[in-house]
GROMACS .gro file of C-alpha atoms in nm:
model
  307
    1UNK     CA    1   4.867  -0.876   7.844
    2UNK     CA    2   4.932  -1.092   7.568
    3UNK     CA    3   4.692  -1.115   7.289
    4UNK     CA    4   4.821  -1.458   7.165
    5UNK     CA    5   4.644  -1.789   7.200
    6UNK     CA    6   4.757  -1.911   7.577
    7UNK     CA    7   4.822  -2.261   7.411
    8UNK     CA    8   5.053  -2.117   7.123
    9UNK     CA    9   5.237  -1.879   7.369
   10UNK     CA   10   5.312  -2.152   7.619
   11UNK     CA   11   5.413  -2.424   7.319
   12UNK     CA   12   5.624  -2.137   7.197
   13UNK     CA   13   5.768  -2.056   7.567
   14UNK     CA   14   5.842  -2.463   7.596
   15UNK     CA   15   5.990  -2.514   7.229
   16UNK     CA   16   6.233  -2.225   7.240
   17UNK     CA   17   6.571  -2.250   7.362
   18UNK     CA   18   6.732  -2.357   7.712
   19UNK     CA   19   6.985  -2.078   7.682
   20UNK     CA   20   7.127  -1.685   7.812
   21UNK     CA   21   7.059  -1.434   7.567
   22UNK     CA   22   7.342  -1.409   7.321
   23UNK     CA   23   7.589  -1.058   7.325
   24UNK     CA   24   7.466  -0.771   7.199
   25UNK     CA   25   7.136  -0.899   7.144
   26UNK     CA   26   6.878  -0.690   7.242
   27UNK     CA   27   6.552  -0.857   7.337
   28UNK     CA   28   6.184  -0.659   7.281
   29UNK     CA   29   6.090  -0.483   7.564
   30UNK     CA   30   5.866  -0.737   7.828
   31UNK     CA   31   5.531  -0.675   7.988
   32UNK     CA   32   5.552  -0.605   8.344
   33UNK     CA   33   5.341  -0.605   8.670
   34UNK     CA   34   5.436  -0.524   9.041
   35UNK     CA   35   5.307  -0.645   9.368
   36UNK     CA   36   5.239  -0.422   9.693
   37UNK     CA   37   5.149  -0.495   9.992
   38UNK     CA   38   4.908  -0.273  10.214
   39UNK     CA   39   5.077  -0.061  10.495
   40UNK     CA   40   5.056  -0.137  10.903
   41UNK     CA   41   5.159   0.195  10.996
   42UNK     CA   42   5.151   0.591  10.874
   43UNK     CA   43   5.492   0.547  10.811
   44UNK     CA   44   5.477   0.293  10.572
   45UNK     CA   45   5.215   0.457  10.450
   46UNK     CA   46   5.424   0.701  10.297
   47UNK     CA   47   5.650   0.485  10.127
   48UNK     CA   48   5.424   0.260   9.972
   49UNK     CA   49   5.256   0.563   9.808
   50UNK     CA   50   5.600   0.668   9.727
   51UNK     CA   51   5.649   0.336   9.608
   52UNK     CA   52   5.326   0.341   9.388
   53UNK     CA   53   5.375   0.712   9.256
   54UNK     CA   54   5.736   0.620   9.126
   55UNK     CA   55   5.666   0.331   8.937
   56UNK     CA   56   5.262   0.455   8.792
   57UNK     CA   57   5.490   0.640   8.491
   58UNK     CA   58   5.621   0.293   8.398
   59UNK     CA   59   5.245   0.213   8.314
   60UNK     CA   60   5.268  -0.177   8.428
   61UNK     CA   61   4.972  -0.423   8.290
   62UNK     CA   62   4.813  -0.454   8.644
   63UNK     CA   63   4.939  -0.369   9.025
   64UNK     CA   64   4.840  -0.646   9.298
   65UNK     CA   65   4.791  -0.545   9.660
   66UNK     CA   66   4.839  -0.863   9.856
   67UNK     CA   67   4.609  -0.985  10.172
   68UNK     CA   68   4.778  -1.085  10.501
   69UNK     CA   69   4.750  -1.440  10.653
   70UNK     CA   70   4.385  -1.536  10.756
   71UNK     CA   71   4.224  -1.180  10.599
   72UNK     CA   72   4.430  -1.019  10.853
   73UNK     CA   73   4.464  -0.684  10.638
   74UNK     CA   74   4.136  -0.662  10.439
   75UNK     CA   75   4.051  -0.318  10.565
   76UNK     CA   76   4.392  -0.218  10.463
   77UNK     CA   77   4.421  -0.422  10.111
   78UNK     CA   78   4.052  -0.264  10.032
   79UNK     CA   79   4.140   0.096  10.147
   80UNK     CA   80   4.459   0.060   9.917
   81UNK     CA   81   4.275  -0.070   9.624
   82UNK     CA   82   3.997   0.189   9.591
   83UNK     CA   83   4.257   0.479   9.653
   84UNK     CA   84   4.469   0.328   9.353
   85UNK     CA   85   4.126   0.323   9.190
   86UNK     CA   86   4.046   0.673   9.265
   87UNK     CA   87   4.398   0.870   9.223
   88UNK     CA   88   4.606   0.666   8.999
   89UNK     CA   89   4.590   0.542   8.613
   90UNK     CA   90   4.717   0.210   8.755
   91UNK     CA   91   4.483  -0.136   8.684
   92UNK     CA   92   4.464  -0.251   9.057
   93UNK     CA   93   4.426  -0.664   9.136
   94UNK     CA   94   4.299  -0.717   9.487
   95UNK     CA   95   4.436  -1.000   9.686
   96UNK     CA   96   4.148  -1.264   9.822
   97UNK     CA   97   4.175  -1.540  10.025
   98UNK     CA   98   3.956  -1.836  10.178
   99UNK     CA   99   4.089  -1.886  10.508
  100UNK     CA  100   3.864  -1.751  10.806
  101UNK     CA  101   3.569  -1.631  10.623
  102UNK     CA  102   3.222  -1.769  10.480
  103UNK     CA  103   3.138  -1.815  10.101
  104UNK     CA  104   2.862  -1.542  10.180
  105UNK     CA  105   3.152  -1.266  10.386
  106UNK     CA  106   3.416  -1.333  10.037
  107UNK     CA  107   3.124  -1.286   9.823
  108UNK     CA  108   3.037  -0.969  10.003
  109UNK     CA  109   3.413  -0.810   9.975
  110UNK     CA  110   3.452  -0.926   9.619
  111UNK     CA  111   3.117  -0.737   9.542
  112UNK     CA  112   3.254  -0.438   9.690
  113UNK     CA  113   3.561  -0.460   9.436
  114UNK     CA  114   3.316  -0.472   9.121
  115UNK     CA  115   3.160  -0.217   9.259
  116UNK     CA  116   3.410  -0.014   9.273
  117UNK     CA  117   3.512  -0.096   8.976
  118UNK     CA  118   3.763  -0.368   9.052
  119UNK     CA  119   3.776  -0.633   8.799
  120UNK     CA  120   4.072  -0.809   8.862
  121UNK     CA  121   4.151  -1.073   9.138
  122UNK     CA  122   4.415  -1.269   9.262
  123UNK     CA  123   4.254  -1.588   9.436
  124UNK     CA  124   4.440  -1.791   9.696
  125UNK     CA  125   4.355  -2.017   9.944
  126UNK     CA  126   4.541  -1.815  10.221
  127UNK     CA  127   4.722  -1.867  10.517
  128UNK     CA  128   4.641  -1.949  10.837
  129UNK     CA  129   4.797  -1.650  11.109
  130UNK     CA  130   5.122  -1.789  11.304
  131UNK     CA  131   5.181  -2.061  11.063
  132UNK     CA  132   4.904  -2.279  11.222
  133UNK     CA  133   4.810  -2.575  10.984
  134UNK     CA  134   4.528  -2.495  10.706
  135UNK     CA  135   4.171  -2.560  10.786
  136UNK     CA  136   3.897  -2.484  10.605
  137UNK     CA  137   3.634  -2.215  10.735
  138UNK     CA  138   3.306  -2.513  10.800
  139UNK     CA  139   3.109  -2.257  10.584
  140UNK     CA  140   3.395  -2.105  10.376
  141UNK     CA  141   3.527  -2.192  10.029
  142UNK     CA  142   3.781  -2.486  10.108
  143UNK     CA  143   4.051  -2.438   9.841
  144UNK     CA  144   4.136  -2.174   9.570
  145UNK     CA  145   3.942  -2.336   9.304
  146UNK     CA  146   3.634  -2.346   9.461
  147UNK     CA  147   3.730  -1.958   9.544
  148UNK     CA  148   3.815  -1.957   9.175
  149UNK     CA  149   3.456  -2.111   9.070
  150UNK     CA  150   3.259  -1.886   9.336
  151UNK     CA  151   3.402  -1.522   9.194
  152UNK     CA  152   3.336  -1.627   8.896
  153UNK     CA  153   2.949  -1.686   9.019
  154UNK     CA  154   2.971  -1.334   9.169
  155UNK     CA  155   3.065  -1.135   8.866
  156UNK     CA  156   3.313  -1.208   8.548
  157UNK     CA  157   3.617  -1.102   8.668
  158UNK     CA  158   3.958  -1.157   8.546
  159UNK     CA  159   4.123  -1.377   8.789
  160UNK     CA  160   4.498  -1.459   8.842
  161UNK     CA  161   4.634  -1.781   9.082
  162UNK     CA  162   4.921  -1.893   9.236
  163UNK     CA  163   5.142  -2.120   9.075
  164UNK     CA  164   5.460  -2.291   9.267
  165UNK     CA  165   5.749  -2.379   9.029
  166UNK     CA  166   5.970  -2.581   9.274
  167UNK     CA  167   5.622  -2.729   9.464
  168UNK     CA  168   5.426  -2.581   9.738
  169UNK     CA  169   5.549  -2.698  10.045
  170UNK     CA  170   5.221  -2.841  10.185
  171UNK     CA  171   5.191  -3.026   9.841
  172UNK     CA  172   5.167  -3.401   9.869
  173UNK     CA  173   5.390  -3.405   9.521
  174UNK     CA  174   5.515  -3.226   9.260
  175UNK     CA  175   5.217  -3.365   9.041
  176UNK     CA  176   4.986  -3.343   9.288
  177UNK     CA  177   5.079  -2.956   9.267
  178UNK     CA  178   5.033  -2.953   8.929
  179UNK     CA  179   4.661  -3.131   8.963
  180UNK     CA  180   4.592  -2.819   9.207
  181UNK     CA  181   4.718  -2.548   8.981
  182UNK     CA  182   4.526  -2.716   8.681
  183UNK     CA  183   4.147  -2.721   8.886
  184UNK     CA  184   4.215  -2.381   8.965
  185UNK     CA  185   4.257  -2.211   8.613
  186UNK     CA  186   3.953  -2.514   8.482
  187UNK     CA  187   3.732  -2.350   8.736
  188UNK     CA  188   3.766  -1.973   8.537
  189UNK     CA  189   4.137  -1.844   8.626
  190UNK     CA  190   4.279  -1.651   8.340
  191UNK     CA  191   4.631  -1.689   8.454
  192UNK     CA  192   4.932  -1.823   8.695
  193UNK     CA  193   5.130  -1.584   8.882
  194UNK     CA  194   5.447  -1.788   9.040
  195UNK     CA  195   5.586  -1.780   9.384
  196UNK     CA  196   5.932  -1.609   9.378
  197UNK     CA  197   6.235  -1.802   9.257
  198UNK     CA  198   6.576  -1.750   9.199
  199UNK     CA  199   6.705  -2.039   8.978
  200UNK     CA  200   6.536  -1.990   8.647
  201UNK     CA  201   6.577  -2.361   8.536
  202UNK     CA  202   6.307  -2.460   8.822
  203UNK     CA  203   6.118  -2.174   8.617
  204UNK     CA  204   6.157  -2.336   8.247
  205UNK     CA  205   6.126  -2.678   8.380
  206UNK     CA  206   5.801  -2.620   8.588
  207UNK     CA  207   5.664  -2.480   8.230
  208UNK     CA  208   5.765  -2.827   8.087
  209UNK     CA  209   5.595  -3.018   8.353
  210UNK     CA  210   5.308  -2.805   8.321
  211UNK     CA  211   5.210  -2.830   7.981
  212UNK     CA  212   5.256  -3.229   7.967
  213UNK     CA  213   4.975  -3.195   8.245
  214UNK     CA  214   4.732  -3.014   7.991
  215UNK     CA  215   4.788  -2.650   8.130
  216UNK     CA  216   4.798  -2.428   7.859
  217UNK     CA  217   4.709  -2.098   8.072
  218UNK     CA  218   4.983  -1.856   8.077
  219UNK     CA  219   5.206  -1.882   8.369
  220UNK     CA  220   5.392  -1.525   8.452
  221UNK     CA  221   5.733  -1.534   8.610
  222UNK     CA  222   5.703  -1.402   8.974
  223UNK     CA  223   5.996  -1.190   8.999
  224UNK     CA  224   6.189  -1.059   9.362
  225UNK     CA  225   6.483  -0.807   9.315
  226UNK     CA  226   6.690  -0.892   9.632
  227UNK     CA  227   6.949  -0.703   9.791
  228UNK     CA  228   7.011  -0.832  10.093
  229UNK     CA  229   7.124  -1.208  10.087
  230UNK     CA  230   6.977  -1.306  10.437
  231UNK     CA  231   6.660  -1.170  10.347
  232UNK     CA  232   6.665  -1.367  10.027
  233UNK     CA  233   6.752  -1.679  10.209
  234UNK     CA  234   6.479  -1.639  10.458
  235UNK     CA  235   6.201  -1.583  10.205
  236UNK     CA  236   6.314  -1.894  10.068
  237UNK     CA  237   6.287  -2.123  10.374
  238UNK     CA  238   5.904  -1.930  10.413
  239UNK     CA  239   5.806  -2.069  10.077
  240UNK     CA  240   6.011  -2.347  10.008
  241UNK     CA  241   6.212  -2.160   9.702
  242UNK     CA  242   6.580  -2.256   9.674
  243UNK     CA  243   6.855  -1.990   9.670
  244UNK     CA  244   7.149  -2.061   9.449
  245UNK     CA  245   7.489  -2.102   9.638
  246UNK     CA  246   7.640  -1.819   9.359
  247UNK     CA  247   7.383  -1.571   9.453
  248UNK     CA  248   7.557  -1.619   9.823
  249UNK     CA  249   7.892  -1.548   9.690
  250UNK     CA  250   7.749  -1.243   9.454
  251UNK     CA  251   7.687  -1.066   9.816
  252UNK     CA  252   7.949  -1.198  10.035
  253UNK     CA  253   8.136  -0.911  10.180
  254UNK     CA  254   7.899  -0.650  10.106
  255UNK     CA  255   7.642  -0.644  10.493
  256UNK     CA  256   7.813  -0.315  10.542
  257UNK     CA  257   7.769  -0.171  10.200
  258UNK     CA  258   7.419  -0.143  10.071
  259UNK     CA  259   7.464   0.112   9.751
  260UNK     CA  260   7.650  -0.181   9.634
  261UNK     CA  261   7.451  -0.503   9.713
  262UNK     CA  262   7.152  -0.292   9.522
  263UNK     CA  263   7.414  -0.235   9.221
  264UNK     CA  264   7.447  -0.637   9.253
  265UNK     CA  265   7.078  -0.704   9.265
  266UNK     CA  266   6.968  -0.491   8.987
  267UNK     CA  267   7.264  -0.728   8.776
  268UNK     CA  268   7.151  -1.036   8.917
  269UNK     CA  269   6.781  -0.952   8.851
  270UNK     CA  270   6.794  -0.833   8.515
  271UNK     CA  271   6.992  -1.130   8.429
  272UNK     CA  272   6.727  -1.310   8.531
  273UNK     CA  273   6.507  -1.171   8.311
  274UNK     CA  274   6.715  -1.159   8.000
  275UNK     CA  275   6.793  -1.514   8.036
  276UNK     CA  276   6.407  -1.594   8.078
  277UNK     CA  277   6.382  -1.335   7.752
  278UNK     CA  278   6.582  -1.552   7.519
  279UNK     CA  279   6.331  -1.876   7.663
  280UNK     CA  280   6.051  -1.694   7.492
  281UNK     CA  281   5.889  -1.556   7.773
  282UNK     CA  282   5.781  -1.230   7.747
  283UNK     CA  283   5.607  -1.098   8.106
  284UNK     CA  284   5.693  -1.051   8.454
  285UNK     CA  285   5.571  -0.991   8.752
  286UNK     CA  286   5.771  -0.816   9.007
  287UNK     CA  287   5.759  -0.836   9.382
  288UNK     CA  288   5.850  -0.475   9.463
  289UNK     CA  289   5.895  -0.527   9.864
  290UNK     CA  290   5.737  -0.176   9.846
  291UNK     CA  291   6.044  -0.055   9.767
  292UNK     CA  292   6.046   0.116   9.447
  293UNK     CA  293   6.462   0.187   9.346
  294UNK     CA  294   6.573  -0.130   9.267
  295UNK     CA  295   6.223  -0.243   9.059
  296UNK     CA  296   6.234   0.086   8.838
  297UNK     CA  297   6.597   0.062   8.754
  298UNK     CA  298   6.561  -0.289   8.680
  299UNK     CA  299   6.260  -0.176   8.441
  300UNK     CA  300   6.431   0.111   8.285
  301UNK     CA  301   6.772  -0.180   8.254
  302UNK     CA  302   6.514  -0.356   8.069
  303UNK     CA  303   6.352  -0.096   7.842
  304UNK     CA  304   6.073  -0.003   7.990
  305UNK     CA  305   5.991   0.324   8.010
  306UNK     CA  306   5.608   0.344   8.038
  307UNK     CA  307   5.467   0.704   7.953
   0.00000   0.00000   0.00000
């Protein structure tokens, strides 16, 4: 991570340029951080662990292991965590979420992580299973700060939260969103980790918005290498993330030809992150779909090169 004041990186994020990196310029090499998500089958299994084992050399700041709607794969994200614990170099960040649990149950698992030795969290307030609307367990932490404030009762970890740069869609507004993402880093989170996006001016704009409403945390890029344009397009209708009409017309044509739509994303993504280099920013976090090709080429694209 960063060892420069939050408020001075962000001011120097938000003063810097709105502009692509110029030719032949060749930008320091960025921080970087993946996301997995625990496996439903032996199967998949295998490739996460594949997954993991190719991109460990790369030697990323942290690894997250997400948490399925409504704590549906705690056993799983807790199994994964301690193994990356026990057989990897990796700095693991467990996944916790309010929805269908006490205070006194998500106490319980996060004192199992610090036990372990776990002492990094990424605290949402969850999804309800099937897309139901969001209620609050009656004896359960009601949103992510107060998950936010409650950790932080348990033990002193480092804690990262969501942050939504084109609004979350159950967000009354824009600000409102902002007023949500501001409690949650006042009540002890370190840091934002964004939802996916593809347009990188919803990125630098969100950043503007965010620091007129007194947020001076930093706020890491959430980054998704995408090779398949449907897929793309459906993750954005789950989260409300917009998907650029050019980034249709970068894979039209190409359903039957995959080596080439990953040749496409790997341009598209490190674009992404070179143009988001030259804005000052200076760490991302990628979404690795457990798929490891496309992230570590994109890494190497960009310099890193780990151990």
């Amino acid at each position: 991570m960063s060892h420069e004041p939050p408020r001075a990186a962000l001011q120097r994020w938000l003063s810097g340029p709105r502009v692509a990196p110029l030719p032949g310029s060749v930008p320091a090499v960025p921080q970087i951080s993946f996301e997995f998500f625990p496996p439903k089958t032996e199967a998949l299994e295998t490739q996460l662990w594949a997954c993991i084992r190719r991109l460990e050399p790369l030697a990323p700041q942290f690894v997250s292991v997400t948490y399925g709607a409504g704590g549906s794969t705690q056993e799983r994200t807790h199994a994964t965590v301690l193994r990356l614990v026990r057989e990897t170099s990796l700095i693991p960040a467990a996944h916790l979420t309010c929805v269908g649990a006490t205070r006194g149950e998500v106490d319980d698992v996060a004192r199992r992580y610090w036990d372990a030795g776990v002492r990094h969290i990424v605290a949402l307030r969850g999804d309800v299973p099937g897309g139901a609307p969001y209620q609050a367990h009656p004896d359960g932490y009601a949103f992510a700060s107060d998950l936010v404030a409650g950790l932080k009762r348990v033990a002193d970890f480092d804690i990262s939260v969501a942050a939504y740069p084109e609004t979350h869609p159950q967000a009354a507004s824009p600000a409102a969103d902002l007023d949500n993402l501001k409690r949650k880093l006042d009540a002890g989170a370190n840091r934002a980790i964004t939802q996916v996006f593809f347009d990188t001016a919803h990125y630098l704009d969100f950043l503007d918005r965010a620091l007129a409403a007194g947020i001076t945390a930093p706020i890491i890029p959430g980054i998704m290498p995408v090779s398949n344009f449907t897929q793309a397009r459906r993750i954005g209708e789950m989260g409300g993330t917009s998907v650029p009409a050019w980034m249709g017309e970068m894979f039209d044509g190409l359903d039957d030809d995959p080596e080439t739509r990953k040749m496409v994303a790997a341009a598209v993504t490190a674009e992404q992150v070179r143009i988001l280099q030259a804005n000052g920013i200076d760490e991302f976090h990628f979404y690795t779909l457990n798929r490891a090709d496309l992230t570590y080429a994109i890494a190497r694209i960009l310099g890193v090169k780990g151990k």
